[in-house]
Structures are given as structure tokens and as C-alpha cells.
PDB file of C-alpha atoms in Angstrom:
ATOM      1  CA  MET S   1     127.038-232.809  47.391  1.00 62.00           C
ATOM      2  CA  THR S   2     129.409-235.768  47.794  1.00 51.00           C
ATOM      3  CA  GLN S   3     129.983-236.785  51.400  1.00 49.00           C
ATOM      4  CA  GLN S   4     133.419-237.976  52.503  1.00 47.00           C
ATOM      5  CA  ARG S   5     133.648-239.972  55.719  1.00 43.00           C
ATOM      6  CA  SER S   6     137.404-240.328  56.186  1.00 41.00           C
ATOM      7  CA  TRP S   7     139.737-237.840  57.873  1.00 42.00           C
ATOM      8  CA  PRO S   8     143.294-237.690  59.206  1.00 48.00           C
ATOM      9  CA  ALA S   9     144.039-239.482  62.467  1.00 42.00           C
ATOM     10  CA  TRP S  10     144.763-236.284  64.386  1.00 43.00           C
ATOM     11  CA  ILE S  11     141.265-234.988  63.547  1.00 46.00           C
ATOM     12  CA  ALA S  12     139.724-238.277  64.599  1.00 43.00           C
ATOM     13  CA  CYS S  13     141.570-237.936  67.911  1.00 45.00           C
ATOM     14  CA  THR S  14     140.065-234.488  68.366  1.00 49.00           C
ATOM     15  CA  GLY S  15     136.619-235.959  67.890  1.00 49.00           C
ATOM     16  CA  ILE S  16     137.343-238.791  70.309  1.00 38.00           C
ATOM     17  CA  ALA S  17     138.499-236.277  72.921  1.00 49.00           C
ATOM     18  CA  LEU S  18     135.271-234.328  72.494  1.00 51.00           C
ATOM     19  CA  LEU S  19     133.108-237.438  72.788  1.00 47.00           C
ATOM     20  CA  CYS S  20     134.972-238.419  75.934  1.00 45.00           C
ATOM     21  CA  SER S  21     134.327-234.994  77.404  1.00 51.00           C
ATOM     22  CA  LEU S  22     130.635-235.351  76.539  1.00 49.00           C
ATOM     23  CA  SER S  23     130.369-238.679  78.314  1.00 43.00           C
ATOM     24  CA  VAL S  24     131.967-237.214  81.435  1.00 46.00           C
ATOM     25  CA  GLY S  25     130.215-233.852  81.374  1.00 50.00           C
ATOM     26  CA  CYS S  26     126.644-235.022  80.736  1.00 52.00           C
ATOM     27  CA  ASP S  27     126.196-237.074  83.860  1.00 44.00           C
ATOM     28  CA  GLY S  28     123.235-235.178  85.228  1.00 46.00           C
ATOM     29  CA  THR S  29     125.304-233.113  87.650  1.00 39.00           C
ATOM     30  CA  THR S  30     126.378-230.270  85.403  1.00 57.00           C
ATOM     31  CA  GLY S  31     123.016-229.320  83.916  1.00 68.00           C
ATOM     32  CA  LEU S  32     124.242-230.128  80.411  1.00 78.00           C
ATOM     33  CA  ARG S  33     122.618-232.595  78.052  1.00 83.00           C
ATOM     34  CA  ARG S  34     123.627-234.196  74.812  1.00 88.00           C
ATOM     35  CA  SER S  35     122.585-232.463  71.621  1.00 85.00           C
ATOM     36  CA  SER S  36     122.212-234.223  68.280  1.00 90.00           C
ATOM     37  CA  PHE S  37     121.689-232.250  65.090  1.00 93.00           C
ATOM     38  CA  ALA S  38     122.105-232.183  61.330  1.00 95.00           C
ATOM     39  CA  LEU S  39     124.208-229.671  59.400  1.00 97.00           C
ATOM     40  CA  TYR S  40     123.019-228.626  55.926  1.00 97.00           C
ATOM     41  CA  ALA S  41     125.139-226.610  53.511  1.00 97.00           C
ATOM     42  CA  GLY S  42     124.712-224.641  50.302  1.00 97.00           C
ATOM     43  CA  GLY S  43     125.391-221.347  48.599  1.00 97.00           C
ATOM     44  CA  ILE S  44     123.919-217.971  49.420  1.00 96.00           C
ATOM     45  CA  ALA S  45     120.140-217.644  49.451  1.00 94.00           C
ATOM     46  CA  ARG S  46     118.866-216.503  46.040  1.00 95.00           C
ATOM     47  CA  PRO S  47     115.943-217.401  43.791  1.00 92.00           C
ATOM     48  CA  ASP S  48     117.742-219.867  41.529  1.00 90.00           C
ATOM     49  CA  SER S  49     120.978-221.771  41.150  1.00 91.00           C
ATOM     50  CA  GLY S  50     123.284-221.182  38.212  1.00 93.00           C
ATOM     51  CA  PRO S  51     126.054-218.726  37.320  1.00 97.00           C
ATOM     52  CA  LEU S  52     126.845-216.075  39.926  1.00 98.00           C
ATOM     53  CA  VAL S  53     127.676-212.622  38.515  1.00 98.00           C
ATOM     54  CA  PHE S  54     129.419-209.886  40.494  1.00 98.00           C
ATOM     55  CA  ASP S  55     132.108-207.191  40.341  1.00 98.00           C
ATOM     56  CA  ASN S  56     135.256-207.433  42.419  1.00 98.00           C
ATOM     57  CA  ALA S  57     137.214-204.644  44.096  1.00 97.00           C
ATOM     58  CA  LEU S  58     139.591-204.286  41.126  1.00 97.00           C
ATOM     59  CA  GLY S  59     136.829-203.642  38.617  1.00 97.00           C
ATOM     60  CA  PHE S  60     136.566-207.104  37.061  1.00 98.00           C
ATOM     61  CA  HIS S  61     133.073-208.239  36.128  1.00 98.00           C
ATOM     62  CA  ILE S  62     133.128-211.914  37.073  1.00 98.00           C
ATOM     63  CA  THR S  63     130.796-214.740  36.119  1.00 98.00           C
ATOM     64  CA  LEU S  64     131.281-217.919  38.137  1.00 98.00           C
ATOM     65  CA  GLN S  65     129.950-221.015  36.407  1.00 98.00           C
ATOM     66  CA  THR S  66     131.491-223.495  38.866  1.00 97.00           C
ATOM     67  CA  ALA S  67     132.424-222.866  42.501  1.00 97.00           C
ATOM     68  CA  ARG S  68     132.777-225.959  44.665  1.00 96.00           C
ATOM     69  CA  ILE S  69     134.653-226.459  47.916  1.00 96.00           C
ATOM     70  CA  ALA S  70     135.408-229.404  50.207  1.00 95.00           C
ATOM     71  CA  VAL S  71     134.197-228.681  53.744  1.00 96.00           C
ATOM     72  CA  GLY S  72     134.535-230.676  56.952  1.00 94.00           C
ATOM     73  CA  PRO S  73     134.971-231.599  59.680  1.00 96.00           C
ATOM     74  CA  VAL S  74     133.311-228.682  61.509  1.00 97.00           C
ATOM     75  CA  TYR S  75     133.691-227.869  65.205  1.00 97.00           C
ATOM     76  CA  TRP S  76     131.829-225.330  67.335  1.00 97.00           C
ATOM     77  CA  ASN S  77     133.630-223.439  70.067  1.00 96.00           C
ATOM     78  CA  VAL S  78     132.718-221.195  72.987  1.00 94.00           C
ATOM     79  CA  ALA S  79     135.560-218.839  72.004  1.00 91.00           C
ATOM     80  CA  PRO S  80     134.475-215.432  70.601  1.00 89.00           C
ATOM     81  CA  PRO S  81     135.073-214.350  66.978  1.00 84.00           C
ATOM     82  CA  LEU S  82     138.275-212.652  65.946  1.00 69.00           C
ATOM     83  CA  THR S  83     138.187-208.940  65.319  1.00 62.00           C
ATOM     84  CA  LEU S  84     138.532-207.795  61.723  1.00 52.00           C
ATOM     85  CA  ASN S  85     141.478-205.471  61.237  1.00 50.00           C
ATOM     86  CA  ARG S  86     141.062-203.432  58.051  1.00 46.00           C
ATOM     87  CA  PRO S  87     144.262-201.516  57.289  1.00 45.00           C
ATOM     88  CA  SER S  88     144.423-198.088  55.747  1.00 44.00           C
ATOM     89  CA  LEU S  89     144.856-197.593  52.004  1.00 41.00           C
ATOM     90  CA  TRP S  90     148.504-196.696  52.633  1.00 39.00           C
ATOM     91  CA  GLN S  91     149.072-199.916  54.553  1.00 42.00           C
ATOM     92  CA  ARG S  92     147.331-201.851  51.796  1.00 43.00           C
ATOM     93  CA  ALA S  93     149.492-200.304  49.105  1.00 39.00           C
ATOM     94  CA  ARG S  94     152.685-201.165  50.982  1.00 40.00           C
ATOM     95  CA  SER S  95     151.799-204.821  51.380  1.00 40.00           C
ATOM     96  CA  TRP S  96     149.859-205.609  48.199  1.00 45.00           C
ATOM     97  CA  PRO S  97     148.064-207.826  47.389  1.00 44.00           C
ATOM     98  CA  LEU S  98     146.735-210.272  49.961  1.00 46.00           C
ATOM     99  CA  ALA S  99     146.180-209.890  53.672  1.00 43.00           C
ATOM    100  CA  ALA S 100     146.472-206.113  53.615  1.00 40.00           C
ATOM    101  CA  LEU S 101     143.819-205.802  50.947  1.00 44.00           C
ATOM    102  CA  ILE S 102     141.494-208.432  52.277  1.00 42.00           C
ATOM    103  CA  GLY S 103     141.656-207.421  55.920  1.00 43.00           C
ATOM    104  CA  THR S 104     143.173-209.730  58.484  1.00 38.00           C
ATOM    105  CA  ALA S 105     141.188-211.308  61.282  1.00 38.00           C
ATOM    106  CA  ILE S 106     143.203-210.892  64.453  1.00 34.00           C
ATOM    107  CA  ALA S 107     142.792-211.593  68.138  1.00 33.00           C
ATOM    108  CA  ASP S 108     144.368-210.043  71.193  1.00 32.00           C
ATOM    109  CA  GLU S 109     148.114-210.357  70.577  1.00 28.00           C
ATOM    110  CA  THR S 110     148.596-211.653  74.111  1.00 30.00           C
ATOM    111  CA  GLN S 111     146.456-214.706  73.338  1.00 37.00           C
ATOM    112  CA  ASP S 112     146.904-217.704  71.094  1.00 39.00           C
ATOM    113  CA  HIS S 113     144.056-217.032  68.684  1.00 41.00           C
ATOM    114  CA  LEU S 114     144.631-220.364  66.933  1.00 44.00           C
ATOM    115  CA  GLY S 115     143.850-222.293  70.107  1.00 53.00           C
ATOM    116  CA  GLY S 116     141.965-221.764  73.315  1.00 65.00           C
ATOM    117  CA  GLY S 117     138.268-221.907  73.929  1.00 84.00           C
ATOM    118  CA  ARG S 118     136.449-225.205  74.202  1.00 92.00           C
ATOM    119  CA  ILE S 119     134.824-227.402  71.573  1.00 95.00           C
ATOM    120  CA  ILE S 120     131.197-228.204  72.437  1.00 95.00           C
ATOM    121  CA  ALA S 121     129.860-229.715  69.202  1.00 96.00           C
ATOM    122  CA  GLN S 122     131.131-231.369  66.039  1.00 97.00           C
ATOM    123  CA  VAL S 123     130.275-232.757  62.633  1.00 97.00           C
ATOM    124  CA  THR S 124     133.030-235.097  61.483  1.00 95.00           C
ATOM    125  CA  ALA S 125     131.739-235.716  57.945  1.00 93.00           C
ATOM    126  CA  ARG S 126     133.205-234.067  54.855  1.00 91.00           C
ATOM    127  CA  ALA S 127     131.326-233.032  51.743  1.00 92.00           C
ATOM    128  CA  ILE S 128     131.755-231.124  48.496  1.00 93.00           C
ATOM    129  CA  VAL S 129     129.519-228.041  48.576  1.00 96.00           C
ATOM    130  CA  ASN S 130     128.217-226.439  45.386  1.00 96.00           C
ATOM    131  CA  THR S 131     128.272-222.786  46.415  1.00 97.00           C
ATOM    132  CA  LEU S 132     126.301-221.736  43.316  1.00 98.00           C
ATOM    133  CA  SER S 133     123.221-223.589  44.498  1.00 97.00           C
ATOM    134  CA  PRO S 134     120.990-222.063  47.185  1.00 97.00           C
ATOM    135  CA  GLU S 135     119.542-225.498  47.932  1.00 96.00           C
ATOM    136  CA  LEU S 136     120.637-226.798  51.312  1.00 96.00           C
ATOM    137  CA  THR S 137     121.749-230.428  51.325  1.00 94.00           C
ATOM    138  CA  LEU S 138     122.942-232.571  54.199  1.00 95.00           C
ATOM    139  CA  LEU S 139     126.636-232.170  55.029  1.00 95.00           C
ATOM    140  CA  GLY S 140     126.570-234.478  58.031  1.00 95.00           C
ATOM    141  CA  LEU S 141     125.142-235.397  61.422  1.00 95.00           C
ATOM    142  CA  GLY S 142     126.628-233.939  64.566  1.00 95.00           C
ATOM    143  CA  ASP S 143     126.621-234.162  68.330  1.00 93.00           C
ATOM    144  CA  GLY S 144     127.508-231.872  71.181  1.00 93.00           C
ATOM    145  CA  VAL S 145     126.359-230.533  74.511  1.00 92.00           C
ATOM    146  CA  SER S 146     123.701-227.989  75.392  1.00 89.00           C
ATOM    147  CA  GLU S 147     125.901-224.903  75.530  1.00 92.00           C
ATOM    148  CA  HIS S 148     126.207-221.692  73.541  1.00 93.00           C
ATOM    149  CA  ALA S 149     128.760-221.577  70.717  1.00 95.00           C
ATOM    150  CA  GLN S 150     130.163-218.270  69.522  1.00 96.00           C
ATOM    151  CA  THR S 151     132.360-219.533  66.698  1.00 97.00           C
ATOM    152  CA  ALA S 152     132.942-222.467  64.396  1.00 97.00           C
ATOM    153  CA  GLU S 153     136.085-224.004  62.962  1.00 96.00           C
ATOM    154  CA  LEU S 154     135.971-225.453  59.445  1.00 96.00           C
ATOM    155  CA  TRP S 155     138.519-227.716  57.847  1.00 96.00           C
ATOM    156  CA  LEU S 156     139.175-227.630  54.115  1.00 96.00           C
ATOM    157  CA  LEU S 157     140.674-231.022  53.353  1.00 91.00           C
ATOM    158  CA  PRO S 158     141.390-232.742  50.036  1.00 83.00           C
ATOM    159  CA  GLU S 159     139.601-235.957  49.309  1.00 67.00           C
ATOM    160  CA  ASP S 160     141.216-239.161  50.511  1.00 61.00           C
ATOM    161  CA  ALA S 161     143.398-240.347  47.624  1.00 52.00           C
ATOM    162  CA  ALA S 162     142.435-243.941  48.392  1.00 51.00           C
ATOM    163  CA  LYS S 163     138.740-243.088  48.100  1.00 55.00           C
ATOM    164  CA  GLN S 164     138.895-240.487  45.356  1.00 49.00           C
ATOM    165  CA  SER S 165     135.401-239.881  44.036  1.00 52.00           C
ATOM    166  CA  GLY S 166     136.474-237.639  41.177  1.00 50.00           C
ATOM    167  CA  THR S 167     134.238-234.832  42.423  1.00 74.00           C
ATOM    168  CA  LEU S 168     137.234-232.514  42.793  1.00 84.00           C
ATOM    169  CA  PRO S 169     140.256-233.268  40.611  1.00 82.00           C
ATOM    170  CA  GLY S 170     143.506-234.314  42.223  1.00 78.00           C
ATOM    171  CA  SER S 171     144.178-232.911  45.695  1.00 84.00           C
ATOM    172  CA  ALA S 172     142.140-229.743  45.178  1.00 93.00           C
ATOM    173  CA  VAL S 173     139.918-228.403  47.954  1.00 95.00           C
ATOM    174  CA  ALA S 174     138.177-225.879  45.692  1.00 96.00           C
ATOM    175  CA  GLN S 175     137.325-225.702  41.987  1.00 96.00           C
ATOM    176  CA  LEU S 176     136.331-222.565  40.094  1.00 98.00           C
ATOM    177  CA  GLU S 177     135.387-221.988  36.466  1.00 98.00           C
ATOM    178  CA  GLY S 178     134.204-218.762  34.925  1.00 98.00           C
ATOM    179  CA  GLN S 179     135.228-215.599  33.168  1.00 98.00           C
ATOM    180  CA  ALA S 180     136.386-212.122  34.145  1.00 98.00           C
ATOM    181  CA  GLU S 181     135.789-209.008  32.046  1.00 98.00           C
ATOM    182  CA  ARG S 182     137.328-205.552  32.220  1.00 96.00           C
ATOM    183  CA  SER S 183     137.986-202.795  29.690  1.00 93.00           C
ATOM    184  CA  GLY S 184     136.541-204.815  26.823  1.00 93.00           C
ATOM    185  CA  MET S 185     138.732-207.840  27.598  1.00 94.00           C
ATOM    186  CA  THR S 186     137.181-211.209  28.462  1.00 96.00           C
ATOM    187  CA  ILE S 187     139.333-213.732  30.318  1.00 97.00           C
ATOM    188  CA  PRO S 188     137.967-217.284  30.744  1.00 98.00           C
ATOM    189  CA  PHE S 189     139.626-219.049  33.676  1.00 98.00           C
ATOM    190  CA  THR S 190     139.728-222.276  35.638  1.00 97.00           C
ATOM    191  CA  ALA S 191     141.259-222.735  39.087  1.00 97.00           C
ATOM    192  CA  LEU S 192     141.983-225.776  41.226  1.00 96.00           C
ATOM    193  CA  LEU S 193     143.115-224.785  44.716  1.00 96.00           C
ATOM    194  CA  PRO S 194     145.394-227.256  46.535  1.00 92.00           C
ATOM    195  CA  LEU S 195     146.010-226.501  50.202  1.00 90.00           C
ATOM    196  CA  ASP S 196     149.148-228.628  50.269  1.00 85.00           C
ATOM    197  CA  ALA S 197     152.665-228.486  51.656  1.00 84.00           C
ATOM    198  CA  GLN S 198     153.914-226.467  48.681  1.00 83.00           C
ATOM    199  CA  MET S 199     151.197-223.888  49.223  1.00 82.00           C
ATOM    200  CA  ALA S 200     151.815-223.792  52.979  1.00 79.00           C
ATOM    201  CA  GLY S 201     155.500-222.887  52.793  1.00 80.00           C
ATOM    202  CA  ALA S 202     156.615-222.167  56.365  1.00 83.00           C
ATOM    203  CA  GLU S 203     153.033-222.227  57.660  1.00 83.00           C
ATOM    204  CA  PRO S 204     151.923-225.465  59.377  1.00 89.00           C
ATOM    205  CA  LEU S 205     149.757-227.492  57.019  1.00 87.00           C
ATOM    206  CA  GLN S 206     147.077-227.941  59.686  1.00 89.00           C
ATOM    207  CA  GLN S 207     146.813-224.176  60.017  1.00 90.00           C
ATOM    208  CA  LEU S 208     146.625-223.675  56.251  1.00 91.00           C
ATOM    209  CA  ARG S 209     143.692-226.060  55.983  1.00 93.00           C
ATOM    210  CA  SER S 210     141.610-224.563  58.778  1.00 94.00           C
ATOM    211  CA  VAL S 211     139.267-221.593  58.968  1.00 96.00           C
ATOM    212  CA  ARG S 212     138.992-220.630  62.615  1.00 93.00           C
ATOM    213  CA  ARG S 213     136.804-218.384  64.720  1.00 94.00           C
ATOM    214  CA  VAL S 214     134.049-218.111  62.119  1.00 97.00           C
ATOM    215  CA  PRO S 215     131.115-216.287  63.775  1.00 96.00           C
ATOM    216  CA  ALA S 216     128.463-218.850  64.740  1.00 96.00           C
ATOM    217  CA  ASN S 217     125.990-217.704  67.355  1.00 93.00           C
ATOM    218  CA  ILE S 218     124.376-221.080  68.042  1.00 93.00           C
ATOM    219  CA  ASP S 219     122.652-222.163  71.250  1.00 91.00           C
ATOM    220  CA  PHE S 220     122.748-225.953  71.257  1.00 88.00           C
ATOM    221  CA  GLY S 221     120.447-226.013  74.275  1.00 77.00           C
ATOM    222  CA  ALA S 222     117.810-223.539  73.084  1.00 69.00           C
ATOM    223  CA  GLU S 223     114.367-224.345  74.463  1.00 57.00           C
ATOM    224  CA  GLY S 224     115.459-227.914  75.126  1.00 53.00           C
ATOM    225  CA  THR S 225     115.534-228.751  71.408  1.00 62.00           C
ATOM    226  CA  ASN S 226     118.152-230.148  69.087  1.00 69.00           C
ATOM    227  CA  PRO S 227     118.539-227.466  66.401  1.00 75.00           C
ATOM    228  CA  ASP S 228     119.324-228.398  62.816  1.00 91.00           C
ATOM    229  CA  LEU S 229     121.912-225.991  61.433  1.00 95.00           C
ATOM    230  CA  GLU S 230     122.699-224.491  58.066  1.00 97.00           C
ATOM    231  CA  LEU S 231     125.952-223.294  56.569  1.00 98.00           C
ATOM    232  CA  ARG S 232     125.798-220.926  53.613  1.00 98.00           C
ATOM    233  CA  ILE S 233     128.968-220.171  51.674  1.00 98.00           C
ATOM    234  CA  ASP S 234     129.471-217.027  49.601  1.00 98.00           C
ATOM    235  CA  PRO S 235     132.239-217.530  46.978  1.00 98.00           C
ATOM    236  CA  ARG S 236     132.356-213.894  45.861  1.00 98.00           C
ATOM    237  CA  PRO S 237     134.895-212.771  48.504  1.00 98.00           C
ATOM    238  CA  TRP S 238     137.256-215.526  47.336  1.00 98.00           C
ATOM    239  CA  LEU S 239     138.076-213.380  44.281  1.00 98.00           C
ATOM    240  CA  ASN S 240     137.464-209.877  45.593  1.00 97.00           C
ATOM    241  CA  TYR S 241     141.054-208.745  44.996  1.00 97.00           C
ATOM    242  CA  ALA S 242     141.923-211.069  42.097  1.00 97.00           C
ATOM    243  CA  ASP S 243     143.727-209.409  39.192  1.00 97.00           C
ATOM    244  CA  PHE S 244     143.142-211.485  36.061  1.00 97.00           C
ATOM    245  CA  SER S 245     145.343-209.303  33.817  1.00 94.00           C
ATOM    246  CA  ASP S 246     148.359-211.632  33.960  1.00 90.00           C
ATOM    247  CA  LEU S 247     146.244-214.590  32.837  1.00 94.00           C
ATOM    248  CA  ALA S 248     145.292-212.780  29.643  1.00 90.00           C
ATOM    249  CA  ALA S 249     148.980-212.434  28.734  1.00 89.00           C
ATOM    250  CA  ARG S 250     149.351-216.212  28.473  1.00 90.00           C
ATOM    251  CA  PRO S 251     148.098-218.397  25.606  1.00 91.00           C
ATOM    252  CA  LEU S 252     144.801-220.171  26.061  1.00 92.00           C
ATOM    253  CA  GLU S 253     144.894-223.858  26.956  1.00 93.00           C
ATOM    254  CA  GLY S 254     141.853-225.185  25.203  1.00 90.00           C
ATOM    255  CA  ASN S 255     139.280-222.484  25.746  1.00 93.00           C
ATOM    256  CA  THR S 256     140.502-221.209  29.102  1.00 95.00           C
ATOM    257  CA  HIS S 257     143.383-219.788  31.141  1.00 96.00           C
ATOM    258  CA  PRO S 258     144.321-222.183  33.974  1.00 96.00           C
ATOM    259  CA  VAL S 259     145.246-220.355  37.169  1.00 96.00           C
ATOM    260  CA  LEU S 260     148.748-221.522  38.122  1.00 95.00           C
ATOM    261  CA  HIS S 261     150.227-222.101  41.551  1.00 90.00           C
ATOM    262  CA  ASP S 262     152.199-218.848  41.694  1.00 91.00           C
ATOM    263  CA  ASP S 263     149.570-216.607  40.072  1.00 95.00           C
ATOM    264  CA  GLN S 264     148.235-213.655  42.021  1.00 96.00           C
ATOM    265  CA  VAL S 265     144.720-215.019  41.454  1.00 97.00           C
ATOM    266  CA  MET S 266     145.685-218.294  43.155  1.00 96.00           C
ATOM    267  CA  ARG S 267     147.173-216.475  46.142  1.00 95.00           C
ATOM    268  CA  VAL S 268     144.047-214.346  46.484  1.00 97.00           C
ATOM    269  CA  LEU S 269     141.863-217.463  46.215  1.00 97.00           C
ATOM    270  CA  GLN S 270     143.900-219.187  48.915  1.00 95.00           C
ATOM    271  CA  ALA S 271     143.447-216.236  51.260  1.00 95.00           C
ATOM    272  CA  GLY S 272     139.802-215.828  50.278  1.00 97.00           C
ATOM    273  CA  VAL S 273     138.614-219.322  51.180  1.00 97.00           C
ATOM    274  CA  ARG S 274     140.272-218.938  54.593  1.00 96.00           C
ATOM    275  CA  GLN S 275     138.587-215.698  55.624  1.00 95.00           C
ATOM    276  CA  SER S 276     136.921-216.074  58.985  1.00 94.00           C
ATOM    277  CA  GLN S 277     134.325-213.416  58.209  1.00 94.00           C
ATOM    278  CA  GLY S 278     132.153-212.669  55.195  1.00 96.00           C
ATOM    279  CA  VAL S 279     132.354-216.099  53.533  1.00 98.00           C
ATOM    280  CA  TYR S 280     130.855-218.717  55.870  1.00 98.00           C
ATOM    281  CA  PHE S 281     127.509-218.084  57.574  1.00 98.00           C
ATOM    282  CA  PHE S 282     125.992-220.365  60.222  1.00 97.00           C
ATOM    283  CA  ALA S 283     122.409-220.227  61.448  1.00 95.00           C
ATOM    284  CA  VAL S 284     119.711-222.405  62.957  1.00 92.00           C
ATOM    285  CA  ARG S 285     117.772-223.938  60.098  1.00 87.00           C
ATOM    286  CA  LYS S 286     114.112-222.961  59.909  1.00 76.00           C
ATOM    287  CA  ARG S 287     111.821-225.947  59.699  1.00 63.00           C
TER     288      ARG S 287
END
């Protein structure tokens, strides 16, 4: 896992605001105390690392040989999780193929579900997480106050061009390699996901690059200890509604089919990495 320590100025300001609130709030009069912790990250728990094999909702038998994603900073919030709205099959058919199929996390329409709440803890580091490895490695060190978080907010940011490590090519925030099989057809594929201005369209870029209200039931003041945390990432939902048929219609480039910007697979991947439920799992790390 390659750690990245730089981030945009507006995120740094968020962290500064939080640290200022900690210095004011932990003065011995509120009952709160500072909490320091480490955040470790990895793929889903399984016996060994290596290719991950699964079937998606469209009947493709998928083997992932590479599945990496850039994660961080991470903030914990007292705000509750969003509800998961799963539309009917008829609604899904009318609005194929993305949000209606995946299920959209929504909050009360009278509230601003992209804001609100209160940040109580943070990890400002960034790292590339190999989601095919169950081994937990350090993402970064964090600080906060001894309160109870209900959700977390993750940022998926490209590496700083000035400090490019080469871990993820270009401005990609996720890299996938593998193959999809269905009806006797095998489709090797590669995908580099950029969450950039072109991908955002009319959506604010900050919103495109954030995953908000991820369930995270963490008590930063439990039993007076500083809990180390873990984040496990499941890449299977990223491709749950990916239709690889169109890729097979194009000539191979080398030994694979690159997923292009406007491909349905790319759009599904973009929506998949931003799901607030079913992809990112936080817990207190057992020592």
C-alpha cells in the first residue's frame, strides 16, 4: 500500500477546522478527550490473497486479478447512515443501467444529505489499497474526540501529479484487471477509473470524489481506550451490473479490452466505487 501525504487545500482546511474544534472542545469542561488511533485497510477477510472470483447480477463470471483503489482522507461523523432505496424491477428497467439497478442511498428529502452532522475524527493520509489482499496494512494515523461516530466519509482522490509514484497510472483512482465469462465467451478487460471533471459532468467534482454516510459504528471513547480501526473494501459490487458484451465487439488491444470512458462498464464502475453501503466496512481492529 503506497501512502500519499498531500491533499487539496480545501481538504486541509477541513482538517484544520476539526483540529481547532478539538482544541476548544477538549478543555476538561465538556467531558470529551482526545483520541488518537491508527486506520488499517485491506480487502475482504478470506484465507489467501490472489484473484477474486464471483458472478455478477447479469450472469458474468468474473475473475479479478487486480483491484486497487486510492483512499483518503477519511472523516468520521455523528450523522446517521443514509437509507438504501431499492427500486422495483419496473423502475429499474425504465432507468437502466446505473442508479436504478444498483440502488440509491438517499436521506430525508427535506435535509441536505451531503452535509450536516459533525466531524469528530479524521485520518488525512491517502493510500493505495489492494482490495484483493486480506492483509490489513496501515493507511494512516488519525485523531479525534471521544464521541460515537455513526458514519464515515471517504475521499477517492487521484495521486498528486507532482508526486506521482506510478502506483496508479495517470489520474486514475481505481485500477482493475481481469476477465469476464458468459455463454462460452471470455472477455479479458482492464479499467482505469478517473474521477475527473469530464466524468463529473454537471456534478460538482468534490461530490464525485466522495463517498458519504458510509455506516461506521465506532465509539472513539469506548472504555477510555484509543481504538485502532480497520477498513475492509469489497470490490465485487463495483461490477455487479457491468455488461461486458460491448467490449467483446471491439478488437483486442494487446491481450485485453480496455474499458473506455463512455462504456457501460465504466459508468457502472464509477457508481460502484461510490456506493455508501456494501463496499466499505469499518470496524474496531482486534488486537
